[in-house]
Short mmCIF file of C-alpha atoms in Angstrom, two decimals:
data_model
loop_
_atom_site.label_atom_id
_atom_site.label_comp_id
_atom_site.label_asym_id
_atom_site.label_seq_id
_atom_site.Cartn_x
_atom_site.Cartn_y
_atom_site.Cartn_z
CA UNK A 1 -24.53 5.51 -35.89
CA UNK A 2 -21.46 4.86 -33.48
CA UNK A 3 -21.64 7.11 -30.64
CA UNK A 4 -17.98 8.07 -29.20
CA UNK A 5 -17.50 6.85 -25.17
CA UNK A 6 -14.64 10.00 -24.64
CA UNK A 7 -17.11 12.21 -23.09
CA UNK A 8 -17.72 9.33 -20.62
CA UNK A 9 -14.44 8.58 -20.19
CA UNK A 10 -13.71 12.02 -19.21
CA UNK A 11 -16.69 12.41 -17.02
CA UNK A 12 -15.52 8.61 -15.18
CA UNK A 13 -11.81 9.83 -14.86
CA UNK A 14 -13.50 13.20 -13.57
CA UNK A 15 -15.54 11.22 -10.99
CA UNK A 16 -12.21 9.03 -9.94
CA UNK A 17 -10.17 12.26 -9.61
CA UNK A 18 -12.87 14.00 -7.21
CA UNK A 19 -13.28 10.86 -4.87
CA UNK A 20 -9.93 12.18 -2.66
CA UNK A 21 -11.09 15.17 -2.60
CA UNK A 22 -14.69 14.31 -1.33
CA UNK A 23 -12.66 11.76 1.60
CA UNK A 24 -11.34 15.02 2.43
CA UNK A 25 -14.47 17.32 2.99
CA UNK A 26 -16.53 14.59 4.18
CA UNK A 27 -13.85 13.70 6.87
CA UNK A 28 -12.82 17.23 7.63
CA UNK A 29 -15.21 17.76 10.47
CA UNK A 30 -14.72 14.73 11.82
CA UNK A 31 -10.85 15.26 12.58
CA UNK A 32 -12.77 18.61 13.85
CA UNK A 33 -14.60 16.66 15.75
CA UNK A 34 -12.22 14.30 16.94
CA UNK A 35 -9.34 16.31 18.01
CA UNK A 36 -12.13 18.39 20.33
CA UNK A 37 -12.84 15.36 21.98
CA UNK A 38 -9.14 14.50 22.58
CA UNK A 39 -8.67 17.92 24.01
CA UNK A 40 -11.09 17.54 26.33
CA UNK A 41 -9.97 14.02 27.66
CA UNK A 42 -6.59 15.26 28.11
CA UNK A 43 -8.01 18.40 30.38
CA UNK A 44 -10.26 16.00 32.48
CA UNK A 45 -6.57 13.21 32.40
CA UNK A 46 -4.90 16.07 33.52
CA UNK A 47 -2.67 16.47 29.92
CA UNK A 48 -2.31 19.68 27.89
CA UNK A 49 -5.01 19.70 24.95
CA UNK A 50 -4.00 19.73 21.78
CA UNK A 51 -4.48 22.81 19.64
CA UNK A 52 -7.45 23.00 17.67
CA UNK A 53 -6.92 25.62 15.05
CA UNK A 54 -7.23 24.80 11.17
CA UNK A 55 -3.89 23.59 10.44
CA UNK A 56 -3.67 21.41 13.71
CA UNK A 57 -7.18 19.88 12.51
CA UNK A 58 -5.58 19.39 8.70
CA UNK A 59 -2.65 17.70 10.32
CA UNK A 60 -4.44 15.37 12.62
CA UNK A 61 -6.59 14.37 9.50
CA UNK A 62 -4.07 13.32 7.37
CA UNK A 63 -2.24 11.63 9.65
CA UNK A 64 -4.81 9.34 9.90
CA UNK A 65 -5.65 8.95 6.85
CA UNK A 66 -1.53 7.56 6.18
CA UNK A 67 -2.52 5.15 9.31
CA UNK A 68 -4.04 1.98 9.09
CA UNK A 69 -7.12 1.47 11.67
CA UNK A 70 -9.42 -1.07 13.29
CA UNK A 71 -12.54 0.57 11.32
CA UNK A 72 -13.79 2.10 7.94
CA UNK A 73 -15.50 5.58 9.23
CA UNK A 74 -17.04 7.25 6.10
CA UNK A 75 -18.02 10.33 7.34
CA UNK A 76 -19.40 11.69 10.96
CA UNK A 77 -22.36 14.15 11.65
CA UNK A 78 -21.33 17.05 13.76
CA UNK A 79 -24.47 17.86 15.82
CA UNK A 80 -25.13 14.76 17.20
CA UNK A 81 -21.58 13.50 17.26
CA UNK A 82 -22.53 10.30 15.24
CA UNK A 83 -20.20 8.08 13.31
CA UNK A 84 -20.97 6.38 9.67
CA UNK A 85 -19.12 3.57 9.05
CA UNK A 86 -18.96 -0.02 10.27
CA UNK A 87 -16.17 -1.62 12.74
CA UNK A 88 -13.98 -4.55 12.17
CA UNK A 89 -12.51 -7.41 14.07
CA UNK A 90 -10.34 -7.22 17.15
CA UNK A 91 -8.10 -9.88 17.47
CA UNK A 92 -5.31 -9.87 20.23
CA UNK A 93 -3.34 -12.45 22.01
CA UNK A 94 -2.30 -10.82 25.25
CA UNK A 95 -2.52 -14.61 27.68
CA UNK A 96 -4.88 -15.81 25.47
CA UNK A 97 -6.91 -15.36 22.58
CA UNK A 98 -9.12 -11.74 22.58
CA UNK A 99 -11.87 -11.21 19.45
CA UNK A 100 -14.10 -8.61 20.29
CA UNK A 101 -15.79 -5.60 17.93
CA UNK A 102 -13.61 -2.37 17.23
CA UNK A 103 -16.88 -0.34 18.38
CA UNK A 104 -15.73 -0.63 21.93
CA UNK A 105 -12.90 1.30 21.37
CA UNK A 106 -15.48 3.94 19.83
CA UNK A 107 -13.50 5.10 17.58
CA UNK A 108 -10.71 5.43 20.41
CA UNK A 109 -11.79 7.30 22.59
CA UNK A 110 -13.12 4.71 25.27
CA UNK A 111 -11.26 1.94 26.74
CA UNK A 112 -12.01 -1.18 25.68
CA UNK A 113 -12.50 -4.47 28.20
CA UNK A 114 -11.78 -8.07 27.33
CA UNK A 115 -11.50 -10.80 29.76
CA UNK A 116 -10.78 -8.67 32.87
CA UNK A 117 -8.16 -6.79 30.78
CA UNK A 118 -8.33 -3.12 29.35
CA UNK A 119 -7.03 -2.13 26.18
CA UNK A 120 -6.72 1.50 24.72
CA UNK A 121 -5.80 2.54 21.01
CA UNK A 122 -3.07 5.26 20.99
CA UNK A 123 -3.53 8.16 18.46
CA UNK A 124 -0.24 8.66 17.55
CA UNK A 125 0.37 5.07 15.72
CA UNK A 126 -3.38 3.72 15.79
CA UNK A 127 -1.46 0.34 17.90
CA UNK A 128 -3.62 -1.48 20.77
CA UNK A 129 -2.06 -1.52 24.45
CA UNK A 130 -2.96 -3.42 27.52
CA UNK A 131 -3.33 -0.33 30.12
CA UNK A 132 -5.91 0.00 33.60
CA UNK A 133 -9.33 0.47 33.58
CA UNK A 134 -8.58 4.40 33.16
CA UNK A 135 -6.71 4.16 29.70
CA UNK A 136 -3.94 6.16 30.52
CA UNK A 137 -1.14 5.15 28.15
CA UNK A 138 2.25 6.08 29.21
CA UNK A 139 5.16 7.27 27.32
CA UNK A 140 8.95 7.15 27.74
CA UNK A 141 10.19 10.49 28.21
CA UNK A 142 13.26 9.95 26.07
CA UNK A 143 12.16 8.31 23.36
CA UNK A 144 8.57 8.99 23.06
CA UNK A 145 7.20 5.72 22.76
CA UNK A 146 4.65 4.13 24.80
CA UNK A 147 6.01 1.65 27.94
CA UNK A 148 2.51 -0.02 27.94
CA UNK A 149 2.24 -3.80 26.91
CA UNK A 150 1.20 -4.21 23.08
CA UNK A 151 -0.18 -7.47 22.62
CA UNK A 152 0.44 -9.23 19.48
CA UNK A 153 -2.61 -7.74 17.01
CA UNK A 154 -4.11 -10.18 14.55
CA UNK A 155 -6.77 -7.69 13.77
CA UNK A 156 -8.72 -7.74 10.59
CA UNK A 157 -8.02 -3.79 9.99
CA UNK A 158 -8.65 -2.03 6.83
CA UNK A 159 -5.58 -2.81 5.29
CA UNK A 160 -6.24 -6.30 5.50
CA UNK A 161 -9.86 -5.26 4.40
CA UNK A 162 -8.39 -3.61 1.82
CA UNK A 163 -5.98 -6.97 0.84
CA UNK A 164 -9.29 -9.38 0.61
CA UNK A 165 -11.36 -7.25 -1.38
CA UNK A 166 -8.17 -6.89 -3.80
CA UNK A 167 -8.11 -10.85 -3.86
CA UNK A 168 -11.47 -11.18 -4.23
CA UNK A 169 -11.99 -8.88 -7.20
CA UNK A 170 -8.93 -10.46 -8.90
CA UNK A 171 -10.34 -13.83 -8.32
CA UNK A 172 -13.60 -12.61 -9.91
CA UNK A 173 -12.58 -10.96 -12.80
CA UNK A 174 -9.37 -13.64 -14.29
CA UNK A 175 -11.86 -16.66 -13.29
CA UNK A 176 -14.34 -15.13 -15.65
CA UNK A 177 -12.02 -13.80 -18.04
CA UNK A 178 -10.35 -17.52 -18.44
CA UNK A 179 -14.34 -18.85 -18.58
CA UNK A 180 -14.87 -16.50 -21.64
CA UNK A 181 -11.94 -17.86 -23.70
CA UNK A 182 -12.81 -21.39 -23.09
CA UNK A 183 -16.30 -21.14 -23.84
CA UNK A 184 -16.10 -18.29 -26.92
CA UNK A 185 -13.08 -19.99 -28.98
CA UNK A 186 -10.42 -17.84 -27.51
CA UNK A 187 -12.15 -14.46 -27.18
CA UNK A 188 -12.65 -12.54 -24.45
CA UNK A 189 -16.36 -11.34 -23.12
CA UNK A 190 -17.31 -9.95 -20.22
CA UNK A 191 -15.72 -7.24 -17.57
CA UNK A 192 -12.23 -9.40 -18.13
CA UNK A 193 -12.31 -8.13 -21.55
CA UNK A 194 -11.00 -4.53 -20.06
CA UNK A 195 -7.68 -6.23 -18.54
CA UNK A 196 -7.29 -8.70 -21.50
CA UNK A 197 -4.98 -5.76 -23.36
CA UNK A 198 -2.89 -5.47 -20.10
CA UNK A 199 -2.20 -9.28 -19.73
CA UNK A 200 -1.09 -9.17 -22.95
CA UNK A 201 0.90 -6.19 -22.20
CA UNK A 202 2.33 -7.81 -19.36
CA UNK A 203 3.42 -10.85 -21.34
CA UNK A 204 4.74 -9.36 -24.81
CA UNK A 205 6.32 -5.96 -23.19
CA UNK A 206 7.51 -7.10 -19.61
CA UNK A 207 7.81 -10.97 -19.21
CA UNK A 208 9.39 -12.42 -22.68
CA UNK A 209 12.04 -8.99 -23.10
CA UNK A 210 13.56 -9.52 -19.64
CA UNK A 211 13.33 -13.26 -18.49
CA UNK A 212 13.38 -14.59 -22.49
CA UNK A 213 10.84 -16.78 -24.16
CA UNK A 214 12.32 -20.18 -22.69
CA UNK A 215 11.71 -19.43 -18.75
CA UNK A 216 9.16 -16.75 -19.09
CA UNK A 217 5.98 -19.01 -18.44
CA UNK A 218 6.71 -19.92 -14.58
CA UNK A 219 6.92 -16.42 -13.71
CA UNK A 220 3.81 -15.23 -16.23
CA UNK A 221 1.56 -15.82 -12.51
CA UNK A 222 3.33 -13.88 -10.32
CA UNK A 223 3.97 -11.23 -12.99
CA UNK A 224 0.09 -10.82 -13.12
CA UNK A 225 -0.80 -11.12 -9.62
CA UNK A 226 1.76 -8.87 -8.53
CA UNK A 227 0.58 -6.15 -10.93
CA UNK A 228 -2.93 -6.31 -10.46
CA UNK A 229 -2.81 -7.02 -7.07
CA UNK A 230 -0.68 -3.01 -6.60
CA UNK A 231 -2.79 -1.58 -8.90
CA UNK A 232 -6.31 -2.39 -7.64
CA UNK A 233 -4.63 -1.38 -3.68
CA UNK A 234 -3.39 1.80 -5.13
CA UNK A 235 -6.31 2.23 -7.04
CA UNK A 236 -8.38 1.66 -3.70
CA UNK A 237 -6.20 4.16 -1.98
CA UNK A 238 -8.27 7.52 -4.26
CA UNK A 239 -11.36 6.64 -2.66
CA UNK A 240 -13.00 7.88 0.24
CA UNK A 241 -12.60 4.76 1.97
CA UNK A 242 -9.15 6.17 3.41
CA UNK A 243 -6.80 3.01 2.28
CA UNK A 244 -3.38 3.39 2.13
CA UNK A 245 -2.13 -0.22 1.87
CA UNK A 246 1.08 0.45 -0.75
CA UNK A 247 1.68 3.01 1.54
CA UNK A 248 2.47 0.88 4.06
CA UNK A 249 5.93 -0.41 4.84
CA UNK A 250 5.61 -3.60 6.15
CA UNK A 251 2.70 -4.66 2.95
CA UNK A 252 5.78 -3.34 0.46
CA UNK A 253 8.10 -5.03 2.47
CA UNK A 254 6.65 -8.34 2.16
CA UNK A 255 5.65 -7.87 -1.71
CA UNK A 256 9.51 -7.29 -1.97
CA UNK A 257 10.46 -10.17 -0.12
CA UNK A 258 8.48 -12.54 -2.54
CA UNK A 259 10.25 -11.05 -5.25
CA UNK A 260 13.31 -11.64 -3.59
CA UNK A 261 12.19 -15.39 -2.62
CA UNK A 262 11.75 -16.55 -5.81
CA UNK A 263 14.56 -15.01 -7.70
CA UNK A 264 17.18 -16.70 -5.42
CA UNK A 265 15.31 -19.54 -5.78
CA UNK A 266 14.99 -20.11 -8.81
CA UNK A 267 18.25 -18.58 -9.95
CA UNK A 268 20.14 -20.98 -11.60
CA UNK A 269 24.45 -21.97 -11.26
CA UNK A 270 25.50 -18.95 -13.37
CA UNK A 271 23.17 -16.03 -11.41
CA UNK A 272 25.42 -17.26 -8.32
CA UNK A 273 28.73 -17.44 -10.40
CA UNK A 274 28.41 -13.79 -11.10
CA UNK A 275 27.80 -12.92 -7.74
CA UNK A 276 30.44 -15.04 -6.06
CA UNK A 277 33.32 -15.61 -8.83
CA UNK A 278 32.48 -13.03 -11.48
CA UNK A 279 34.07 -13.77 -15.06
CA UNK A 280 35.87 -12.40 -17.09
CA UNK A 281 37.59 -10.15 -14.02
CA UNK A 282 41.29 -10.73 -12.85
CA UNK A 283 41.09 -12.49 -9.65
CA UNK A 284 41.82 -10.57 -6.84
CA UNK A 285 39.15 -8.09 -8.29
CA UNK A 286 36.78 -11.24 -7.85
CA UNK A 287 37.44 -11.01 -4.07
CA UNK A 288 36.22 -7.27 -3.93
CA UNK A 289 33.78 -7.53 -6.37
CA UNK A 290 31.94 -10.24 -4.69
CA UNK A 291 31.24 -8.89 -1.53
CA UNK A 292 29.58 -5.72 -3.44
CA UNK A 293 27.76 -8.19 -5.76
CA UNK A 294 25.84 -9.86 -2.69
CA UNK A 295 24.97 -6.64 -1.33
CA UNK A 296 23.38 -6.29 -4.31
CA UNK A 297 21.50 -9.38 -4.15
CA UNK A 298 19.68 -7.63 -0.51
CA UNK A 299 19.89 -3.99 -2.12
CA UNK A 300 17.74 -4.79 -5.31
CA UNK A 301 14.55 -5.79 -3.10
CA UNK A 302 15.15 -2.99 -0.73
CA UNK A 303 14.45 -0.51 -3.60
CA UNK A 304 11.24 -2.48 -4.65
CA UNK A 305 9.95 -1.86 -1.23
CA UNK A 306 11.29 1.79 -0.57
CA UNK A 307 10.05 3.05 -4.21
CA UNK A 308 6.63 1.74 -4.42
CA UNK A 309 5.66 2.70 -0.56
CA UNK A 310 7.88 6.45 -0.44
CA UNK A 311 5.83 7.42 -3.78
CA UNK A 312 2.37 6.10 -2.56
CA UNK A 313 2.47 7.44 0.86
CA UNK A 314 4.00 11.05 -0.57
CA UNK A 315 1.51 11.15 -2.99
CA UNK A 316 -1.20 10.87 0.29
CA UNK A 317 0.48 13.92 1.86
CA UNK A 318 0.89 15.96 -0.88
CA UNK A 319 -2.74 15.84 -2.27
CA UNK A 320 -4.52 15.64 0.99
CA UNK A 321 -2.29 18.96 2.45
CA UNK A 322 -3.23 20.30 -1.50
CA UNK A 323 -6.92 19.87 -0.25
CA UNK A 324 -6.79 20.85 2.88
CA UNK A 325 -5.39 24.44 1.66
CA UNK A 326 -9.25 24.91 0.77
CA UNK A 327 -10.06 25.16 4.22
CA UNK A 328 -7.11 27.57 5.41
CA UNK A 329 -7.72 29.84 2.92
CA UNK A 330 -11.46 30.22 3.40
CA UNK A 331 -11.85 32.21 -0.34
CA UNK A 332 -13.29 31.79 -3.79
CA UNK A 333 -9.42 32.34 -5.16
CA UNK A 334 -7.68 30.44 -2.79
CA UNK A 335 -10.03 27.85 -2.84
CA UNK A 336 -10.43 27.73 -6.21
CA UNK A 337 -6.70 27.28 -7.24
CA UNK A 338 -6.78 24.82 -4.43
CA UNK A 339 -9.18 22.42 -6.07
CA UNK A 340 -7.81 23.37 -9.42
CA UNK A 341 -4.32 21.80 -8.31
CA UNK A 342 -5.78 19.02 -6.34
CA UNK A 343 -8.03 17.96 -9.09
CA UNK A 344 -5.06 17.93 -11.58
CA UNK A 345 -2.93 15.88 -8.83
CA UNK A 346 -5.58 13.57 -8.26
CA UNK A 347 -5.29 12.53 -11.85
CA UNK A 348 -1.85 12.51 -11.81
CA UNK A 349 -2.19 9.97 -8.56
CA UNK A 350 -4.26 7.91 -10.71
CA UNK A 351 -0.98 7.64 -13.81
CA UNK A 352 1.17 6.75 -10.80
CA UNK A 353 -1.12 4.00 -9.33
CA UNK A 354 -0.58 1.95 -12.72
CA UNK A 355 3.14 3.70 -12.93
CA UNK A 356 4.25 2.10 -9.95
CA UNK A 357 2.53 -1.32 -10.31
CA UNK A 358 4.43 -1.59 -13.67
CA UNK A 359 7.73 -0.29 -12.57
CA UNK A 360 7.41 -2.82 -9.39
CA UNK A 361 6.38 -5.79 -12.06
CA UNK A 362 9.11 -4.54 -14.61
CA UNK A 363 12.03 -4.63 -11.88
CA UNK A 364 10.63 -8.10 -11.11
CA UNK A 365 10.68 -9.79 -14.24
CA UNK A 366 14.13 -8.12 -14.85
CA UNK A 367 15.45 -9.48 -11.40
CA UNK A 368 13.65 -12.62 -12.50
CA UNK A 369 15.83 -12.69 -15.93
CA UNK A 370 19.26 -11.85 -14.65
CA UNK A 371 18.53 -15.75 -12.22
CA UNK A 372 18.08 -17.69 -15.22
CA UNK A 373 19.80 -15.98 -17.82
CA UNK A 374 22.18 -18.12 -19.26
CA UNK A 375 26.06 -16.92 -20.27
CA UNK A 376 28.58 -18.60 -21.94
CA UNK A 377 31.78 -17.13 -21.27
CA UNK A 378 34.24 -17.93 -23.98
CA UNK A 379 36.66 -15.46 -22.63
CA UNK A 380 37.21 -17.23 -19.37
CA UNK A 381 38.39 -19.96 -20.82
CA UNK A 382 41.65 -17.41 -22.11
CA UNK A 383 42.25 -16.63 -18.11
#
């Protein structure tokens, strides 16, 4: 008798859907926590405290969530003030090379001392700065920003953390998926046998439609990576772990730019005819039309990198302010619709985690396409 595997589906996607939400509670006394601590430091510096009510707390919480930071901190025990979690890598260059343990900084709220210099972590953007052996970080009274020295930050933080384990696990699972068709005649075994339908996918629905079966091959390895490599990041991002790597500008930003690297690159004599001498168009059109047209060219992986990080990094906000409703309301109704819509969001965030990996791999392949498509214009021949 064949048992049906929805019920555990369900219960899995059930289990996924709950993880933000248990980041959330776990974590909510330790922004608590935290932000008392802050307070205090600014009395004894001399600052005005922060406030401390609810909402501040909520605020302060997901804030640093968004943030990237020099350590994984699971949860934190409010008696005794401890912190679970583990630290990572400090790596500066500030005169010199600087690798020391993120657990002097304790969890930035002590100074840090390397080589007769000081450093300090600044809670507003999680950066390092050089300051004295007090920590006092100064800020410009126009613009806000700090005046102290940041030193160039090679850190291993948990973005990076977050990249590696990605890699890793990709590595891992396409090694052994490629292992199983060699050795079983072409069919897949293992845990690579779950992604085998979405390489296909990837190849039949995305790759061969938009770039055509004669160029589609050289791009089939990028299409994957690319894919996998946002999904498993955004997937990463619902844990309790607290990663928000798509969410970050500057990791979109540089996904976009190898989009943008290899279509120019490979674009071939009538990608650049378009742009520069467009067929087909009266001529003094041309002229205005090809300014526009190479806008385009910088435009097209400006949207890759403002769509995948504005809807991963909204998504954060929304569901974590969704939770932390739970805690302002402080009742069985208000809580309860509260975790109701939270729960229902969370799976929602996990549709848009493999929504947004495909839309960023099906505007690639298209880009990818339109460089080696190949025209023949009869009608310019008429002109």
């Amino acid at each position: 008798m064949v048992i049906s595997n929805k019920p555990l589906r369900f219960i899995l996607v059930a289990l996924v859907a709950c993880l933000p939400m248990l980041s959330f509670a776990n974590a909510e006394n330790e922004a608590a926590h935290t932000q008392t601590e802050t307070a205090h430091e600014a009395v004894a510096a001399g600052h005005h405290a922060e406030p401390t009510d609810v909402k501040s707390k909520i605020k302060a919480f997901i804030g640093h969530h968004v943030l990237d930071s020099h350590d994984f901190t699971l949860t934190q025990d409010d008696e005794t003030g401890k912190y679970y979690g583990f630290p990572l890598p400090v790596i500066i260059w500030d005169n010199g090379l600087h690798i020391f343990s993120s657990a002097k900084f304790n969890h930035g709220h002590t100074v840090a001392e390397s080589k007769g210099n000081y450093y300090a972590i600044n809670h507003h953007d999680g950066k390092i700065y050089r300051t004295d052996a007090s920590g006092e970080i100064t800020e410009d009274e126009k613009s806000g920003h700090p005046t102290n020295v940041r030193p160039l930050d090679f850190s291993i933080t948990k973005t990076v953390v977050s990249i590696f384990a990605a890699a890793l696990l990709m590595f891992w699972l396409f090694s052994s998926l490629a292992k199983s068709y060699a050795k079983n005649g072409g069919i897949a075994s293992g845990a690579g046998r779950i992604f085998e339908p979405l390489v296909v996918y990837i190849r039949d629905e995305v790759a061969i439609p938009n770039i055509g079966e004669k160029h589609y091959r050289k791009y089939m390895s990028y299409l994957l990576t690319i894919f996998f490599f946002v999904l498993f990041l955004n997937i990463f991002g619902l844990t309790p772990l607290g990663i928000n790597a798509t969410g970050n500008l500057t990791i979109t930003f540089s996904l976009a730019i190898l989009t943008f690297l290899i279509t120019n690159l490979t674009a071939n004599k009538n990608y650049w005819g378009h742009i520069f001498w467009m067929p087909g168009v009266p001529k003094p059109m041309r002229i205005i039309l090809a300014p526009i047209e190479l806008l385009g060219v910088f435009i097209k992986p400006f949207s890759l990198m403002i769509r995948l990080y504005a809807n991963i990094f909204a998504g954060h906000i929304v569901l974590m302010s969704i939770i932390g409703l739970m805690f302002i309301f402080k009742s069985w109704i208000g809580s309860s619709l509260s975790f109701g819509l939270s729960f229902v969001l969370s799976i929602l965030e996990i549709l848009v985690a493999f929504l947004q990996a495909y839309i960023f791999t099906m505007l690639s392949a298209l880009y990818f396409g339109s460089a080696v498509e190949e025209h023949h214009h009869e009608e310019e021949a008429h002109h």
